[in-house]
Short mmCIF file of C-alpha atoms and ligand atoms in Angstrom, two decimals:
data_model
loop_
_atom_site.label_atom_id
_atom_site.label_comp_id
_atom_site.label_asym_id
_atom_site.label_seq_id
_atom_site.Cartn_x
_atom_site.Cartn_y
_atom_site.Cartn_z
CA UNK X 1 -115.91 -104.25 83.85
CA UNK X 2 -114.41 -107.77 83.89
CA UNK X 3 -116.11 -110.41 86.03
CA UNK X 4 -113.18 -110.96 88.40
CA UNK X 5 -112.65 -107.23 89.09
CA UNK X 6 -116.29 -106.96 90.13
CA UNK X 7 -115.98 -110.06 92.26
CA UNK X 8 -112.82 -108.77 93.97
CA UNK X 9 -114.58 -105.46 94.74
CA UNK X 10 -117.59 -107.30 96.14
CA UNK X 11 -115.46 -109.51 98.36
CA UNK X 12 -113.47 -106.53 99.67
CA UNK X 13 -116.75 -104.72 100.39
CA UNK X 14 -118.01 -107.65 102.45
CA UNK X 15 -114.77 -108.02 104.34
CA UNK X 16 -114.61 -104.33 105.19
CA UNK X 17 -118.27 -104.04 106.22
CA UNK X 18 -119.01 -107.34 107.96
CA UNK X 19 -116.90 -108.14 111.02
CA UNK X 20 -118.24 -111.71 110.84
CA UNK X 21 -116.48 -112.35 107.48
CA UNK X 22 -113.29 -114.28 108.31
CA UNK X 23 -111.83 -115.27 104.94
CA UNK X 24 -112.23 -114.76 101.22
CA UNK X 25 -113.29 -118.39 100.82
CA UNK X 26 -116.00 -117.96 103.44
CA UNK X 27 -117.29 -114.86 101.65
CA UNK X 28 -117.34 -116.59 98.26
CA UNK X 29 -119.09 -119.69 99.60
CA UNK X 30 -121.42 -118.36 102.27
CA UNK X 31 -122.61 -114.87 101.30
CA UNK X 32 -125.88 -114.93 99.33
CA UNK X 33 -125.41 -111.22 98.55
CA UNK X 34 -122.32 -112.12 96.48
CA UNK X 35 -124.17 -114.90 94.63
CA UNK X 36 -127.10 -112.60 93.92
CA UNK X 37 -124.81 -109.91 92.48
CA UNK X 38 -123.02 -112.39 90.21
CA UNK X 39 -126.32 -113.67 88.83
CA UNK X 40 -127.71 -110.15 88.56
CA UNK X 41 -124.83 -109.13 86.31
CA UNK X 42 -125.61 -112.07 84.03
CA UNK X 43 -129.33 -111.21 84.05
CA UNK X 44 -128.52 -107.57 83.32
CA UNK X 45 -126.47 -108.51 80.24
CA UNK X 46 -129.31 -110.63 78.92
CA UNK X 47 -131.74 -107.77 79.66
CA UNK X 48 -129.61 -105.37 77.63
CA UNK X 49 -129.69 -107.90 74.76
CA UNK X 50 -133.51 -107.73 75.06
CA UNK X 51 -133.64 -111.41 76.04
CA UNK X 52 -136.22 -110.44 78.62
CA UNK X 53 -137.70 -113.82 79.53
CA UNK X 54 -134.40 -115.64 79.98
CA UNK X 55 -133.09 -112.63 81.88
CA UNK X 56 -136.10 -112.74 84.26
CA UNK X 57 -135.55 -116.49 84.59
CA UNK X 58 -131.92 -115.96 85.71
CA UNK X 59 -133.17 -113.40 88.22
CA UNK X 60 -135.77 -115.92 89.40
CA UNK X 61 -133.11 -118.63 89.84
CA UNK X 62 -131.05 -116.14 91.88
CA UNK X 63 -134.10 -115.51 94.05
CA UNK X 64 -134.63 -119.23 94.63
CA UNK X 65 -130.96 -119.70 95.55
CA UNK X 66 -130.45 -116.59 97.67
CA UNK X 67 -133.83 -115.19 98.72
CA UNK X 68 -132.79 -111.91 97.05
CA UNK X 69 -134.91 -110.67 94.17
CA UNK X 70 -133.23 -108.12 91.91
CA UNK X 71 -135.10 -107.19 88.78
CA UNK X 72 -132.69 -107.36 85.81
CA UNK X 73 -133.65 -103.79 84.88
CA UNK X 74 -132.33 -102.42 88.19
CA UNK X 75 -129.00 -100.57 88.13
CA UNK X 76 -126.45 -101.38 90.82
CA UNK X 77 -123.18 -99.54 91.45
CA UNK X 78 -119.91 -101.00 92.63
CA UNK X 79 -119.22 -102.56 96.03
CA UNK X 80 -122.89 -102.87 96.90
CA UNK X 81 -123.19 -105.22 99.86
CA UNK X 82 -126.44 -107.09 100.45
CA UNK X 83 -125.96 -108.63 103.89
CA UNK X 84 -127.94 -111.78 104.78
CA UNK X 85 -130.23 -110.90 101.91
CA UNK X 86 -133.29 -113.02 102.54
CA UNK X 87 -136.42 -111.15 101.54
CA UNK X 88 -134.68 -108.29 99.70
CA UNK X 89 -136.65 -107.02 96.70
CA UNK X 90 -135.13 -104.50 94.28
CA UNK X 91 -137.51 -103.19 91.63
CA UNK X 92 -137.08 -102.73 87.92
CA UNK X 93 -136.25 -99.02 87.87
CA UNK X 94 -134.36 -98.88 91.16
CA UNK X 95 -130.85 -97.44 91.10
CA UNK X 96 -128.25 -98.12 93.77
CA UNK X 97 -125.06 -96.08 94.02
CA UNK X 98 -121.57 -97.29 94.87
CA UNK X 99 -120.77 -98.59 98.37
CA UNK X 100 -124.36 -99.00 99.53
CA UNK X 101 -125.21 -101.57 102.20
CA UNK X 102 -128.58 -103.28 102.23
CA UNK X 103 -129.76 -105.66 104.93
CA UNK X 104 -132.29 -108.48 104.85
CA UNK X 105 -135.95 -107.79 104.21
CA UNK X 106 -135.44 -104.47 102.40
CA UNK X 107 -137.78 -103.46 99.59
CA UNK X 108 -136.86 -100.83 97.03
CA UNK X 109 -140.31 -100.76 95.57
CA UNK X 110 -142.74 -98.79 93.46
CA UNK X 111 -146.05 -97.16 94.35
CA UNK X 112 -147.50 -96.84 90.86
CA UNK X 113 -148.47 -99.43 88.29
CA UNK X 114 -147.80 -97.21 85.27
CA UNK X 115 -145.35 -98.81 82.85
CA UNK X 116 -142.53 -96.95 81.15
CA UNK X 117 -141.84 -94.57 84.05
CA UNK X 118 -139.27 -94.65 86.80
CA UNK X 119 -141.25 -96.09 89.69
CA UNK X 120 -138.56 -97.06 92.19
CA UNK X 121 -136.12 -95.15 94.39
CA UNK X 122 -132.57 -94.06 93.63
CA UNK X 123 -130.00 -94.55 96.37
CA UNK X 124 -126.94 -92.31 96.28
CA UNK X 125 -123.47 -93.53 97.24
CA UNK X 126 -122.74 -95.03 100.64
CA UNK X 127 -126.37 -95.33 101.69
CA UNK X 128 -127.20 -97.85 104.46
CA UNK X 129 -130.65 -99.41 104.42
CA UNK X 130 -131.47 -101.22 107.69
CA UNK X 131 -133.16 -104.60 107.95
CA UNK X 132 -136.81 -104.67 106.96
CA UNK X 133 -136.91 -101.09 105.67
CA UNK X 134 -139.32 -100.31 102.86
CA UNK X 135 -138.27 -97.54 100.48
CA UNK X 136 -141.21 -96.93 98.18
CA UNK X 137 -141.53 -94.61 95.19
CA UNK X 138 -139.49 -92.60 92.74
CA UNK X 139 -137.33 -90.30 94.82
CA UNK X 140 -133.70 -89.92 95.83
CA UNK X 141 -132.04 -91.08 99.03
CA UNK X 142 -128.98 -88.84 99.17
CA UNK X 143 -125.34 -89.87 99.50
CA UNK X 144 -124.41 -91.23 102.91
CA UNK X 145 -127.99 -91.30 104.19
CA UNK X 146 -129.08 -93.99 106.67
CA UNK X 147 -132.45 -95.67 106.71
CA UNK X 148 -133.29 -97.25 110.08
CA UNK X 149 -134.41 -100.85 110.29
CA UNK X 150 -138.14 -101.28 109.60
CA UNK X 151 -138.53 -97.67 108.43
CA UNK X 152 -141.11 -96.97 105.74
CA UNK X 153 -139.68 -94.23 103.56
CA UNK X 154 -141.98 -92.62 101.00
CA UNK X 155 -140.17 -89.39 100.23
CA UNK X 156 -136.74 -87.97 99.58
CA UNK X 157 -134.02 -88.30 102.20
CA UNK X 158 -131.31 -85.59 102.02
CA UNK X 159 -127.62 -86.56 101.88
CA UNK X 160 -126.21 -87.59 105.25
CA UNK X 161 -129.61 -87.63 106.95
CA UNK X 162 -131.09 -90.49 108.97
CA UNK X 163 -134.68 -91.63 108.38
CA UNK X 164 -136.46 -93.78 110.97
CA UNK X 165 -139.99 -94.91 111.74
CA UNK X 166 -143.25 -95.41 109.89
CA UNK X 167 -143.84 -93.12 108.12
CA UNK X 168 -140.15 -92.32 108.26
CA UNK X 169 -139.18 -89.03 109.83
CA UNK X 170 -135.98 -87.47 108.62
CA UNK X 171 -133.33 -86.30 111.04
CA UNK X 172 -130.86 -83.90 109.46
CA UNK X 173 -127.37 -83.86 110.95
CA UNK X 174 -127.27 -80.07 111.34
CA UNK X 175 -130.73 -80.03 112.97
CA UNK X 176 -129.66 -82.66 115.47
CA UNK X 177 -126.58 -80.57 116.31
CA UNK X 178 -128.62 -77.37 116.60
CA UNK X 179 -131.12 -79.04 118.88
CA UNK X 180 -128.40 -80.54 121.05
CA UNK X 181 -126.87 -77.07 121.46
CA UNK X 182 -130.28 -75.62 122.43
CA UNK X 183 -130.88 -78.56 124.75
CA UNK X 184 -127.49 -78.00 126.39
CA UNK X 185 -128.52 -74.39 127.14
CA UNK X 186 -131.91 -75.50 128.43
CA UNK X 187 -130.45 -78.48 130.25
CA UNK X 188 -132.96 -80.73 128.54
CA UNK X 189 -133.32 -82.64 125.31
CA UNK X 190 -136.78 -83.85 124.49
CA UNK X 191 -136.35 -87.18 122.73
CA UNK X 192 -133.19 -85.89 121.06
CA UNK X 193 -135.06 -85.42 117.81
CA UNK X 194 -135.03 -82.53 115.39
CA UNK X 195 -137.92 -80.05 115.60
CA UNK X 196 -137.90 -80.24 111.79
CA UNK X 197 -138.54 -83.96 111.84
CA UNK X 198 -141.43 -84.46 109.49
CA UNK X 199 -143.68 -86.49 111.75
CA UNK X 200 -146.40 -84.02 112.89
CA UNK X 201 -147.17 -86.01 116.05
CA UNK X 202 -143.49 -86.09 117.01
CA UNK X 203 -143.14 -82.34 116.36
CA UNK X 204 -146.19 -81.60 118.56
CA UNK X 205 -144.97 -83.91 121.31
CA UNK X 206 -141.47 -82.46 121.34
CA UNK X 207 -142.87 -78.91 121.38
CA UNK X 208 -145.03 -79.74 124.39
CA UNK X 209 -142.18 -81.44 126.22
CA UNK X 210 -139.83 -78.51 125.60
CA UNK X 211 -142.54 -76.12 126.80
CA UNK X 212 -143.12 -78.21 129.92
CA UNK X 213 -139.38 -78.25 130.61
CA UNK X 214 -139.17 -74.43 130.43
CA UNK X 215 -142.22 -74.05 132.71
CA UNK X 216 -140.76 -76.57 135.13
CA UNK X 217 -137.52 -74.63 135.35
CA UNK X 218 -139.37 -71.32 135.87
CA UNK X 219 -141.56 -72.77 138.65
CA UNK X 220 -138.47 -74.09 140.38
CA UNK X 221 -136.77 -70.67 140.09
CA UNK X 222 -139.90 -68.89 141.43
CA UNK X 223 -140.36 -71.22 144.40
CA UNK X 224 -136.68 -70.85 145.25
CA UNK X 225 -136.93 -67.03 145.02
CA UNK X 226 -140.02 -67.08 147.26
CA UNK X 227 -138.24 -69.36 149.69
CA UNK X 228 -135.38 -66.85 149.93
CA UNK X 229 -138.01 -64.22 150.84
CA UNK X 230 -139.25 -66.52 153.57
CA UNK X 231 -142.36 -67.73 151.73
CA UNK X 232 -142.85 -71.48 151.54
CA UNK X 233 -145.09 -72.59 148.66
CA UNK X 234 -146.85 -75.80 149.55
CA UNK X 235 -148.09 -78.41 147.10
CA UNK X 236 -145.45 -77.66 144.47
CA UNK X 237 -143.23 -80.67 143.86
CA UNK X 238 -140.85 -79.90 141.01
CA UNK X 239 -139.59 -82.85 139.00
CA UNK X 240 -136.19 -82.29 140.51
CA UNK X 241 -132.81 -81.21 139.27
CA UNK X 242 -132.82 -83.73 136.46
CA UNK X 243 -135.16 -82.41 133.74
CA UNK X 244 -134.61 -85.63 131.77
CA UNK X 245 -137.31 -87.04 134.01
CA UNK X 246 -139.68 -85.60 131.40
CA UNK X 247 -138.04 -87.79 128.80
CA UNK X 248 -138.99 -90.82 130.84
CA UNK X 249 -142.64 -89.74 130.88
CA UNK X 250 -142.84 -90.25 127.12
CA UNK X 251 -140.60 -93.29 126.85
C1 COA I 1 -130.83 -95.68 111.92
C2 COA I 1 -129.46 -96.26 112.22
C3 COA I 1 -128.70 -96.41 110.91
C4 COA I 1 -128.68 -95.35 113.18
O1 COA I 1 -128.45 -94.08 112.60
P1 COA I 1 -127.83 -92.86 113.41
O2 COA I 1 -127.82 -91.68 112.51
O3 COA I 1 -126.54 -93.30 114.00
O4 COA I 1 -128.94 -92.61 114.47
P2 COA I 1 -128.88 -92.80 116.06
O5 COA I 1 -128.45 -94.16 116.43
O6 COA I 1 -128.16 -91.61 116.62
O7 COA I 1 -130.43 -92.69 116.42
C5 COA I 1 -131.13 -91.46 116.25
C6 COA I 1 -132.50 -91.67 116.87
O8 COA I 1 -133.27 -92.56 116.05
C7 COA I 1 -133.72 -93.68 116.81
N1 COA I 1 -133.62 -94.87 115.96
C8 COA I 1 -132.51 -95.44 115.49
N2 COA I 1 -132.82 -96.49 114.72
C9 COA I 1 -134.17 -96.57 114.71
C10 COA I 1 -135.08 -97.44 114.08
N3 COA I 1 -134.65 -98.44 113.31
N4 COA I 1 -136.40 -97.22 114.25
C11 COA I 1 -136.84 -96.21 115.03
N5 COA I 1 -136.01 -95.33 115.66
C12 COA I 1 -134.70 -95.52 115.50
C13 COA I 1 -132.75 -93.77 117.98
O9 COA I 1 -133.36 -94.41 119.07
C14 COA I 1 -132.45 -92.33 118.24
O10 COA I 1 -133.49 -91.78 118.97
P3 COA I 1 -133.16 -91.00 120.33
O11 COA I 1 -132.30 -89.84 119.89
O12 COA I 1 -134.48 -90.60 120.85
O13 COA I 1 -132.43 -91.93 121.21
C15 COA I 1 -129.56 -97.59 112.97
O14 COA I 1 -130.26 -97.42 114.18
C16 COA I 1 -130.21 -98.70 112.17
O15 COA I 1 -131.41 -98.91 112.21
N6 COA I 1 -129.31 -99.44 111.44
C17 COA I 1 -129.69 -100.61 110.72
C18 COA I 1 -128.92 -101.77 111.26
C19 COA I 1 -129.46 -103.10 110.79
O16 COA I 1 -130.47 -103.20 110.12
N7 COA I 1 -128.74 -104.12 111.11
C20 COA I 1 -129.08 -105.44 110.74
C21 COA I 1 -127.90 -106.31 111.01
S1 COA I 1 -128.30 -107.98 110.67
#
């Protein structure tokens, strides 16, 4: 694809995804992500010509100028936007789909030292990787997935899902919806997280909170029933009508 078509795509991507970008000139002059992409394309050409050392040198110059390190072997799609950029590291066998957004401090890194294998992650299209997130290993982050800032992701993230925390727990859209529906029935949403989130501590905690919420409601119902029969139960102080009080206990 010709240089200027790429550049136009990159500029449009910045302007559509960064409300701070005021003009094309500003984007061309002041966005290190744009400079890094231009130099990466040059490095990539040299890499394909097997001019490995000069190619790495171009990548190194880009790093010095922008703070963004993209290995020339990495494969980037169209309209990738690296915002701010400082501290971004993209490894040799990483692949990034079209329309991805990557913030400062992100690593797309490897976890093995074995040469000749794919060691780095593959991002699908439209993935957002928040500032400081570390995505480590050879797995796929599905189309439209979101990685929260400072997350440490070490396994696959399904399309459309959100991964947050260290180690990252995955929140699937449909699970979040299902849980919200259940919470609406119960009048309570423990932490708002999916029971299928893959953090065992979080799963245990949410299970306990849900259980406590059900018990709380039953105790309230029983004391009210007893009261109607003229029996006052002393020493029972329910949390009140707002079961979200339990949420605050774990906040
Ligand atoms: C993860 C992110 C993409 C939001 O995705 P989302 O699918 O809209 O998720 P929500 O905002 O509904 O959050 C879902 C839950 O994850 C939590 N969460 C969100 N981001 C988180 C993070 N980075 N770390 C830990 N937990 C996080 C939320 O608090 C929420 O929990 P709750 O339901 O108990 O309140 C966003 O929070 C994020 O981190 N974006 C990166 C932005 C960034 O790096 N900007 C830099 C600009 S310079």
